[in-house]
PDB file of C-alpha atoms in Angstrom:
ATOM      1  CA  MET U   1      69.984  -6.557  84.483  1.00 56.00           C
ATOM      2  CA  PHE U   2      73.167  -5.685  82.635  1.00 70.00           C
ATOM      3  CA  ASP U   3      75.785  -2.948  82.721  1.00 87.00           C
ATOM      4  CA  VAL U   4      77.093  -1.205  79.623  1.00 92.00           C
ATOM      5  CA  LEU U   5      80.819  -0.688  79.066  1.00 94.00           C
ATOM      6  CA  LEU U   6      81.935   1.936  76.586  1.00 93.00           C
ATOM      7  CA  TYR U   7      84.861   0.784  74.490  1.00 94.00           C
ATOM      8  CA  PRO U   8      86.971   3.767  73.273  1.00 93.00           C
ATOM      9  CA  SER U   9      87.442   2.727  69.658  1.00 90.00           C
ATOM     10  CA  SER U  10      89.263   4.824  67.058  1.00 86.00           C
ATOM     11  CA  MET U  11      85.892   5.864  65.647  1.00 86.00           C
ATOM     12  CA  GLY U  12      84.126   6.615  68.913  1.00 91.00           C
ATOM     13  CA  GLU U  13      82.703   4.771  71.879  1.00 94.00           C
ATOM     14  CA  LEU U  14      81.112   1.386  71.254  1.00 94.00           C
ATOM     15  CA  GLU U  15      78.744  -0.302  73.701  1.00 94.00           C
ATOM     16  CA  ILE U  16      79.383  -3.714  75.237  1.00 95.00           C
ATOM     17  CA  LYS U  17      76.737  -5.135  77.541  1.00 93.00           C
ATOM     18  CA  THR U  18      77.956  -7.053  80.597  1.00 94.00           C
ATOM     19  CA  MET U  19      76.404  -8.813  83.578  1.00 92.00           C
ATOM     20  CA  GLN U  20      77.618 -10.320  86.841  1.00 91.00           C
ATOM     21  CA  LYS U  21      77.165 -14.015  87.584  1.00 90.00           C
ATOM     22  CA  GLY U  22      78.660 -15.806  90.565  1.00 88.00           C
ATOM     23  CA  GLY U  23      81.208 -13.043  91.066  1.00 87.00           C
ATOM     24  CA  ASP U  24      82.353 -13.208  87.417  1.00 92.00           C
ATOM     25  CA  THR U  25      81.912 -10.554  84.742  1.00 94.00           C
ATOM     26  CA  LEU U  26      80.219 -11.867  81.591  1.00 95.00           C
ATOM     27  CA  PHE U  27      80.402 -10.050  78.242  1.00 96.00           C
ATOM     28  CA  LEU U  28      77.650 -10.177  75.622  1.00 95.00           C
ATOM     29  CA  LEU U  29      79.249 -12.191  72.808  1.00 94.00           C
ATOM     30  CA  PRO U  30      77.528 -10.428  69.842  1.00 93.00           C
ATOM     31  CA  ASP U  31      78.739  -7.057  71.201  1.00 95.00           C
ATOM     32  CA  VAL U  32      82.306  -8.400  71.547  1.00 94.00           C
ATOM     33  CA  VAL U  33      82.290  -9.685  67.978  1.00 93.00           C
ATOM     34  CA  GLN U  34      80.851  -6.406  66.659  1.00 92.00           C
ATOM     35  CA  VAL U  35      83.440  -4.253  68.469  1.00 93.00           C
ATOM     36  CA  ILE U  36      86.344  -6.405  67.230  1.00 92.00           C
ATOM     37  CA  SER U  37      85.036  -6.322  63.685  1.00 90.00           C
ATOM     38  CA  GLN U  38      84.483  -2.543  63.612  1.00 91.00           C
ATOM     39  CA  GLU U  39      87.783  -1.740  65.330  1.00 91.00           C
ATOM     40  CA  THR U  40      89.693  -3.943  62.886  1.00 88.00           C
ATOM     41  CA  GLN U  41      87.970  -2.298  59.940  1.00 87.00           C
ATOM     42  CA  SER U  42      88.875   1.134  61.331  1.00 87.00           C
ATOM     43  CA  LEU U  43      92.527   0.254  61.951  1.00 87.00           C
ATOM     44  CA  ASP U  44      93.231  -1.905  58.911  1.00 79.00           C
ATOM     45  CA  GLY U  45      90.654  -0.540  56.512  1.00 76.00           C
ATOM     46  CA  ARG U  46      89.042  -3.953  56.236  1.00 66.00           C
ATOM     47  CA  ALA U  47      86.646  -6.145  58.158  1.00 57.00           C
ATOM     48  CA  THR U  48      88.032  -9.265  59.794  1.00 55.00           C
ATOM     49  CA  SER U  49      85.290 -11.361  58.273  1.00 58.00           C
ATOM     50  CA  ASN U  50      81.559 -11.550  58.238  1.00 73.00           C
ATOM     51  CA  GLN U  51      80.344 -10.876  61.804  1.00 80.00           C
ATOM     52  CA  ALA U  52      77.955 -13.828  61.675  1.00 82.00           C
ATOM     53  CA  SER U  53      80.802 -16.148  60.649  1.00 84.00           C
ATOM     54  CA  LEU U  54      83.059 -14.811  63.433  1.00 83.00           C
ATOM     55  CA  LEU U  55      80.236 -15.200  65.961  1.00 86.00           C
ATOM     56  CA  LYS U  56      79.627 -18.803  64.906  1.00 88.00           C
ATOM     57  CA  ALA U  57      83.341 -19.637  64.954  1.00 88.00           C
ATOM     58  CA  SER U  58      83.685 -18.055  68.387  1.00 88.00           C
ATOM     59  CA  ILE U  59      80.820 -20.080  69.849  1.00 89.00           C
ATOM     60  CA  THR U  60      82.370 -23.261  68.490  1.00 90.00           C
ATOM     61  CA  SER U  61      85.852 -22.495  69.860  1.00 90.00           C
ATOM     62  CA  LEU U  62      84.696 -21.579  73.379  1.00 93.00           C
ATOM     63  CA  GLU U  63      84.809 -24.089  76.228  1.00 93.00           C
ATOM     64  CA  ASP U  64      81.591 -24.950  78.060  1.00 93.00           C
ATOM     65  CA  ASP U  65      82.670 -22.974  81.129  1.00 94.00           C
ATOM     66  CA  GLU U  66      83.533 -19.933  78.971  1.00 95.00           C
ATOM     67  CA  ARG U  67      80.107 -19.338  77.390  1.00 94.00           C
ATOM     68  CA  PHE U  68      76.599 -19.173  78.829  1.00 94.00           C
ATOM     69  CA  ILE U  69      73.146 -18.574  77.406  1.00 94.00           C
ATOM     70  CA  GLU U  70      71.477 -15.973  79.604  1.00 92.00           C
ATOM     71  CA  THR U  71      68.005 -14.443  79.510  1.00 88.00           C
ATOM     72  CA  VAL U  72      67.758 -10.672  79.910  1.00 83.00           C
ATOM     73  CA  ILE U  73      64.893  -8.210  79.675  1.00 80.00           C
ATOM     74  CA  VAL U  74      65.278  -5.651  76.878  1.00 76.00           C
ATOM     75  CA  ASP U  75      62.509  -3.080  76.409  1.00 80.00           C
ATOM     76  CA  GLY U  76      60.152  -5.285  78.398  1.00 83.00           C
ATOM     77  CA  LYS U  77      60.912  -8.384  76.332  1.00 87.00           C
ATOM     78  CA  GLU U  78      62.931 -11.464  77.214  1.00 89.00           C
ATOM     79  CA  GLU U  79      65.974 -12.073  75.070  1.00 87.00           C
ATOM     80  CA  ARG U  80      68.380 -15.008  75.185  1.00 92.00           C
ATOM     81  CA  HIS U  81      71.975 -14.372  74.205  1.00 92.00           C
ATOM     82  CA  TYR U  82      75.419 -15.870  74.540  1.00 94.00           C
ATOM     83  CA  TYR U  83      77.612 -14.326  77.225  1.00 96.00           C
ATOM     84  CA  VAL U  84      81.306 -15.133  77.624  1.00 96.00           C
ATOM     85  CA  THR U  85      83.666 -15.018  80.574  1.00 96.00           C
ATOM     86  CA  GLU U  86      86.924 -13.055  80.715  1.00 95.00           C
ATOM     87  CA  PRO U  87      88.935 -16.048  79.394  1.00 95.00           C
ATOM     88  CA  GLY U  88      86.252 -16.426  76.725  1.00 94.00           C
ATOM     89  CA  VAL U  89      86.845 -12.831  75.567  1.00 95.00           C
ATOM     90  CA  TYR U  90      90.547 -13.578  75.116  1.00 94.00           C
ATOM     91  CA  ARG U  91      89.754 -16.746  73.179  1.00 93.00           C
ATOM     92  CA  VAL U  92      87.417 -14.821  70.826  1.00 93.00           C
ATOM     93  CA  ALA U  93      90.142 -12.203  70.266  1.00 92.00           C
ATOM     94  CA  MET U  94      92.643 -14.941  69.416  1.00 90.00           C
ATOM     95  CA  GLN U  95      90.101 -16.464  67.042  1.00 86.00           C
ATOM     96  CA  ALA U  96      89.808 -13.146  65.149  1.00 85.00           C
ATOM     97  CA  LYS U  97      93.608 -12.743  64.756  1.00 84.00           C
ATOM     98  CA  SER U  98      93.497  -9.023  63.918  1.00 88.00           C
ATOM     99  CA  SER U  99      94.916  -5.719  65.169  1.00 89.00           C
ATOM    100  CA  GLY U 100      91.439  -4.676  66.325  1.00 90.00           C
ATOM    101  CA  ALA U 101      91.080  -7.899  68.306  1.00 91.00           C
ATOM    102  CA  LYS U 102      94.481  -7.375  69.954  1.00 92.00           C
ATOM    103  CA  LYS U 103      93.633  -3.786  70.931  1.00 93.00           C
ATOM    104  CA  PHE U 104      90.287  -4.861  72.373  1.00 93.00           C
ATOM    105  CA  GLN U 105      91.912  -7.710  74.291  1.00 93.00           C
ATOM    106  CA  ASN U 106      94.485  -5.353  75.859  1.00 94.00           C
ATOM    107  CA  TRP U 107      91.702  -2.976  76.884  1.00 95.00           C
ATOM    108  CA  VAL U 108      89.821  -5.743  78.692  1.00 95.00           C
ATOM    109  CA  LEU U 109      92.994  -7.183  80.234  1.00 93.00           C
ATOM    110  CA  LYS U 110      94.720  -3.976  81.372  1.00 94.00           C
ATOM    111  CA  GLU U 111      91.878  -1.537  82.037  1.00 93.00           C
ATOM    112  CA  VAL U 112      88.451  -3.113  82.437  1.00 94.00           C
ATOM    113  CA  MET U 113      89.141  -6.131  84.632  1.00 94.00           C
ATOM    114  CA  PRO U 114      91.627  -4.431  87.029  1.00 92.00           C
ATOM    115  CA  SER U 115      89.061  -1.649  87.615  1.00 90.00           C
ATOM    116  CA  ILE U 116      86.196  -4.096  88.185  1.00 90.00           C
ATOM    117  CA  ARG U 117      88.284  -6.188  90.578  1.00 90.00           C
ATOM    118  CA  ARG U 118      89.360  -3.148  92.584  1.00 86.00           C
ATOM    119  CA  PHE U 119      86.310  -0.879  92.485  1.00 84.00           C
ATOM    120  CA  GLY U 120      83.524  -3.140  91.211  1.00 85.00           C
ATOM    121  CA  ILE U 121      82.896  -0.841  88.226  1.00 86.00           C
ATOM    122  CA  TYR U 122      84.444   0.439  84.993  1.00 89.00           C
ATOM    123  CA  PRO U 123      85.599   3.105  84.404  1.00 87.00           C
ATOM    124  CA  PRO U 124      87.242   3.496  87.825  1.00 86.00           C
ATOM    125  CA  PRO U 125      86.009   6.352  90.030  1.00 82.00           C
ATOM    126  CA  GLU U 126      87.932   9.596  89.822  1.00 79.00           C
ATOM    127  CA  VAL U 127      90.158  10.263  92.814  1.00 70.00           C
ATOM    128  CA  ASN U 128      91.188  13.833  93.625  1.00 67.00           C
ATOM    129  CA  ASP U 129      94.159  14.802  95.766  1.00 57.00           C
ATOM    130  CA  ASP U 130      92.095  15.049  98.957  1.00 63.00           C
ATOM    131  CA  ASP U 131      90.596  11.595  98.425  1.00 66.00           C
ATOM    132  CA  PHE U 132      94.034  10.198  97.691  1.00 56.00           C
ATOM    133  CA  LEU U 133      95.472  11.697 100.868  1.00 59.00           C
ATOM    134  CA  LEU U 134      92.544  10.317 102.861  1.00 72.00           C
ATOM    135  CA  GLN U 135      93.135   6.860 101.408  1.00 67.00           C
ATOM    136  CA  VAL U 136      96.841   7.040 102.252  1.00 62.00           C
ATOM    137  CA  ALA U 137      96.067   8.263 105.778  1.00 70.00           C
ATOM    138  CA  ASP U 138      93.521   5.484 106.242  1.00 74.00           C
ATOM    139  CA  GLN U 139      96.018   2.861 105.096  1.00 72.00           C
ATOM    140  CA  GLN U 140      98.683   4.263 107.410  1.00 76.00           C
ATOM    141  CA  ALA U 141      96.224   4.261 110.323  1.00 80.00           C
ATOM    142  CA  LYS U 142      95.382   0.615 109.668  1.00 80.00           C
ATOM    143  CA  GLN U 143      99.073  -0.274 109.441  1.00 76.00           C
ATOM    144  CA  SER U 144      99.765   1.604 112.689  1.00 78.00           C
ATOM    145  CA  GLN U 145      96.919  -0.247 114.385  1.00 81.00           C
ATOM    146  CA  LEU U 146      98.262  -3.604 113.211  1.00 79.00           C
ATOM    147  CA  LEU U 147     101.772  -2.643 114.351  1.00 77.00           C
ATOM    148  CA  SER U 148     100.443  -1.570 117.758  1.00 80.00           C
ATOM    149  CA  GLN U 149      98.565  -4.845 118.169  1.00 81.00           C
ATOM    150  CA  PHE U 150     101.696  -6.777 117.215  1.00 76.00           C
ATOM    151  CA  MET U 151     103.811  -4.834 119.724  1.00 80.00           C
ATOM    152  CA  ARG U 152     101.279  -5.385 122.538  1.00 83.00           C
ATOM    153  CA  SER U 153     101.150  -9.078 121.763  1.00 79.00           C
ATOM    154  CA  SER U 154     104.956  -9.285 121.687  1.00 77.00           C
ATOM    155  CA  MET U 155     105.264  -7.415 125.006  1.00 82.00           C
ATOM    156  CA  GLU U 156     102.793  -9.797 126.661  1.00 82.00           C
ATOM    157  CA  LYS U 157     104.795 -12.767 125.386  1.00 80.00           C
ATOM    158  CA  PHE U 158     108.075 -11.249 126.624  1.00 75.00           C
ATOM    159  CA  LYS U 159     106.475 -10.512 130.016  1.00 81.00           C
ATOM    160  CA  HIS U 160     105.310 -14.110 130.250  1.00 80.00           C
ATOM    161  CA  LEU U 161     108.844 -15.307 129.435  1.00 80.00           C
ATOM    162  CA  ASP U 162     110.314 -12.944 132.058  1.00 76.00           C
ATOM    163  CA  ASN U 163     107.963 -14.400 134.672  1.00 80.00           C
ATOM    164  CA  LYS U 164     109.059 -17.894 133.691  1.00 80.00           C
ATOM    165  CA  VAL U 165     112.721 -16.880 133.983  1.00 76.00           C
ATOM    166  CA  ASP U 166     112.070 -15.316 137.409  1.00 78.00           C
ATOM    167  CA  GLU U 167     110.334 -18.482 138.592  1.00 81.00           C
ATOM    168  CA  GLN U 168     113.230 -20.628 137.390  1.00 81.00           C
ATOM    169  CA  SER U 169     115.705 -18.209 138.996  1.00 78.00           C
ATOM    170  CA  ASP U 170     113.882 -18.502 142.341  1.00 78.00           C
ATOM    171  CA  THR U 171     113.946 -22.283 142.022  1.00 78.00           C
ATOM    172  CA  ILE U 172     117.678 -22.240 141.288  1.00 81.00           C
ATOM    173  CA  LYS U 173     118.299 -19.959 144.286  1.00 79.00           C
ATOM    174  CA  LEU U 174     116.283 -22.287 146.530  1.00 77.00           C
ATOM    175  CA  GLN U 175     118.190 -25.303 145.272  1.00 74.00           C
ATOM    176  CA  GLY U 176     121.441 -23.415 145.859  1.00 74.00           C
ATOM    177  CA  SER U 177     120.403 -22.655 149.430  1.00 76.00           C
ATOM    178  CA  VAL U 178     119.580 -26.315 150.033  1.00 66.00           C
ATOM    179  CA  LEU U 179     122.936 -27.400 148.603  1.00 71.00           C
ATOM    180  CA  GLN U 180     124.743 -24.808 150.722  1.00 78.00           C
ATOM    181  CA  SER U 181     122.926 -26.072 153.819  1.00 72.00           C
ATOM    182  CA  LEU U 182     123.911 -29.644 152.997  1.00 64.00           C
ATOM    183  CA  LYS U 183     127.514 -28.565 152.461  1.00 70.00           C
ATOM    184  CA  GLU U 184     127.587 -26.818 155.823  1.00 73.00           C
ATOM    185  CA  ARG U 185     126.151 -29.883 157.514  1.00 64.00           C
ATOM    186  CA  LEU U 186     128.758 -32.111 155.834  1.00 62.00           C
ATOM    187  CA  ASP U 187     131.508 -29.718 156.900  1.00 66.00           C
ATOM    188  CA  THR U 188     130.197 -29.906 160.471  1.00 66.00           C
ATOM    189  CA  VAL U 189     130.164 -33.696 160.341  1.00 54.00           C
ATOM    190  CA  GLU U 190     133.732 -33.740 159.008  1.00 55.00           C
ATOM    191  CA  LEU U 191     134.899 -31.330 161.743  1.00 59.00           C
ATOM    192  CA  ASN U 192     133.253 -33.513 164.381  1.00 60.00           C
ATOM    193  CA  ASN U 193     134.593 -36.715 162.951  1.00 56.00           C
ATOM    194  CA  HIS U 194     136.299 -37.611 166.252  1.00 52.00           C
ATOM    195  CA  SER U 195     139.734 -37.700 164.664  1.00 53.00           C
ATOM    196  CA  ASN U 196     141.276 -37.820 168.202  1.00 54.00           C
ATOM    197  CA  LEU U 197     139.862 -41.255 168.946  1.00 52.00           C
ATOM    198  CA  GLU U 198     141.801 -44.544 168.883  1.00 56.00           C
ATOM    199  CA  TYR U 199     140.041 -47.548 167.477  1.00 56.00           C
ATOM    200  CA  PHE U 200     140.639 -51.121 168.676  1.00 62.00           C
ATOM    201  CA  ASP U 201     139.280 -54.377 167.365  1.00 67.00           C
ATOM    202  CA  VAL U 202     137.205 -55.765 170.261  1.00 69.00           C
ATOM    203  CA  SER U 203     137.887 -59.328 169.164  1.00 73.00           C
ATOM    204  CA  GLU U 204     141.637 -58.762 169.325  1.00 73.00           C
ATOM    205  CA  VAL U 205     141.359 -57.102 172.767  1.00 72.00           C
ATOM    206  CA  ILE U 206     139.310 -60.042 174.103  1.00 72.00           C
ATOM    207  CA  ARG U 207     141.809 -62.547 172.780  1.00 75.00           C
ATOM    208  CA  SER U 208     144.720 -60.581 174.218  1.00 77.00           C
ATOM    209  CA  LEU U 209     142.998 -60.622 177.605  1.00 75.00           C
ATOM    210  CA  GLU U 210     142.232 -64.320 177.199  1.00 74.00           C
ATOM    211  CA  ILE U 211     138.513 -63.721 177.551  1.00 75.00           C
ATOM    212  CA  ASP U 212     136.124 -66.221 176.028  1.00 76.00           C
ATOM    213  CA  GLU U 213     134.929 -64.855 172.662  1.00 72.00           C
ATOM    214  CA  SER U 214     131.424 -66.011 173.527  1.00 75.00           C
ATOM    215  CA  LYS U 215     131.401 -62.971 175.811  1.00 74.00           C
ATOM    216  CA  LEU U 216     131.909 -60.659 172.785  1.00 75.00           C
ATOM    217  CA  THR U 217     128.368 -59.284 172.682  1.00 77.00           C
ATOM    218  CA  LEU U 218     128.402 -58.647 176.411  1.00 78.00           C
ATOM    219  CA  VAL U 219     131.747 -56.859 176.210  1.00 74.00           C
ATOM    220  CA  VAL U 220     130.586 -54.665 173.303  1.00 74.00           C
ATOM    221  CA  ALA U 221     127.423 -53.737 175.164  1.00 77.00           C
ATOM    222  CA  GLN U 222     129.441 -52.842 178.237  1.00 76.00           C
ATOM    223  CA  CYS U 223     131.807 -50.704 176.146  1.00 73.00           C
ATOM    224  CA  GLU U 224     128.892 -48.809 174.622  1.00 72.00           C
ATOM    225  CA  LYS U 225     127.433 -48.265 178.093  1.00 74.00           C
ATOM    226  CA  VAL U 226     130.686 -46.787 179.380  1.00 72.00           C
ATOM    227  CA  ALA U 227     131.146 -44.619 176.275  1.00 67.00           C
ATOM    228  CA  SER U 228     127.549 -43.450 176.479  1.00 70.00           C
ATOM    229  CA  GLU U 229     127.983 -42.416 180.075  1.00 70.00           C
ATOM    230  CA  LYS U 230     131.062 -40.402 179.060  1.00 64.00           C
ATOM    231  CA  GLY U 231     129.207 -38.860 176.108  1.00 60.00           C
ATOM    232  CA  SER U 232     131.791 -40.054 173.594  1.00 53.00           C
ATOM    233  CA  ILE U 233     130.000 -42.857 171.792  1.00 51.00           C
ATOM    234  CA  ILE U 234     129.845 -43.003 168.009  1.00 50.00           C
ATOM    235  CA  LYS U 235     126.694 -44.821 167.008  1.00 49.00           C
ATOM    236  CA  SER U 236     126.906 -47.454 164.309  1.00 46.00           C
ATOM    237  CA  ARG U 237     124.719 -47.194 161.212  1.00 40.00           C
ATOM    238  CA  SER U 238     123.744 -50.808 161.718  1.00 40.00           C
ATOM    239  CA  ALA U 239     122.295 -52.309 164.872  1.00 41.00           C
ATOM    240  CA  VAL U 240     123.776 -55.726 163.993  1.00 40.00           C
ATOM    241  CA  TYR U 241     127.213 -56.562 165.408  1.00 42.00           C
ATOM    242  CA  GLU U 242     129.592 -58.809 163.531  1.00 42.00           C
ATOM    243  CA  LYS U 243     132.936 -60.019 164.828  1.00 40.00           C
ATOM    244  CA  SER U 244     134.784 -58.698 161.808  1.00 39.00           C
ATOM    245  CA  SER U 245     133.339 -55.158 162.078  1.00 41.00           C
ATOM    246  CA  VAL U 246     133.075 -54.431 165.821  1.00 43.00           C
ATOM    247  CA  PHE U 247     135.564 -51.903 167.229  1.00 46.00           C
ATOM    248  CA  LEU U 248     136.229 -50.529 170.658  1.00 47.00           C
ATOM    249  CA  TRP U 249     136.470 -46.781 170.978  1.00 44.00           C
ATOM    250  CA  LEU U 250     138.552 -45.310 173.794  1.00 41.00           C
ATOM    251  CA  LEU U 251     139.536 -41.705 174.534  1.00 36.00           C
TER     252      LEU U 251
END
């Protein structure tokens, strides 16, 4: 099945049969050649050339993907004809090299194909003011819907980021509290650092008292016992006593 386009030539409307194939519009080649020839004769007062010669030259110049032999039913009979694609139409017009060919080419390029791509038909449907306003309103509604969806999506993302910031803020506050607690504990330790105590080297005290240094461990243990009973002992970090690091603490 084919559709008929009416070409507005200077001597009236001329028919051009078309068909759709794979989403492409195909033009009946003999009709294209006839329209170009008649339009050129009308504009220039002469024919471009013999239509049969132009048809043959056109078929030869077309690429394989620009021309197709299609079978159509005309008056109940099968007919096989050459059909050309949109680029094929332009190539045929260039082959003719005439004012009629140029006018026909511009018609296909600027009017026919834009209408077919937009509306699926040529000529384009008439649009009155009400239809135009409805189309504009519909487009604005779609744009508003897209904008609303974008804003909702953006707000959800911002809300998610705010929650992340709040979580990090809570973590920072908790860490600050821990650090403050540690600082207070360090301050307490520094205040209770027993700065009023005098420290003596136990080894030196033993030697000054002429006590055998083999009694060092016993003396240290006795000192710790006395200090513990008075509640004024400072415990060592290490449980191992060395002669060079053992001190006697007295109030």
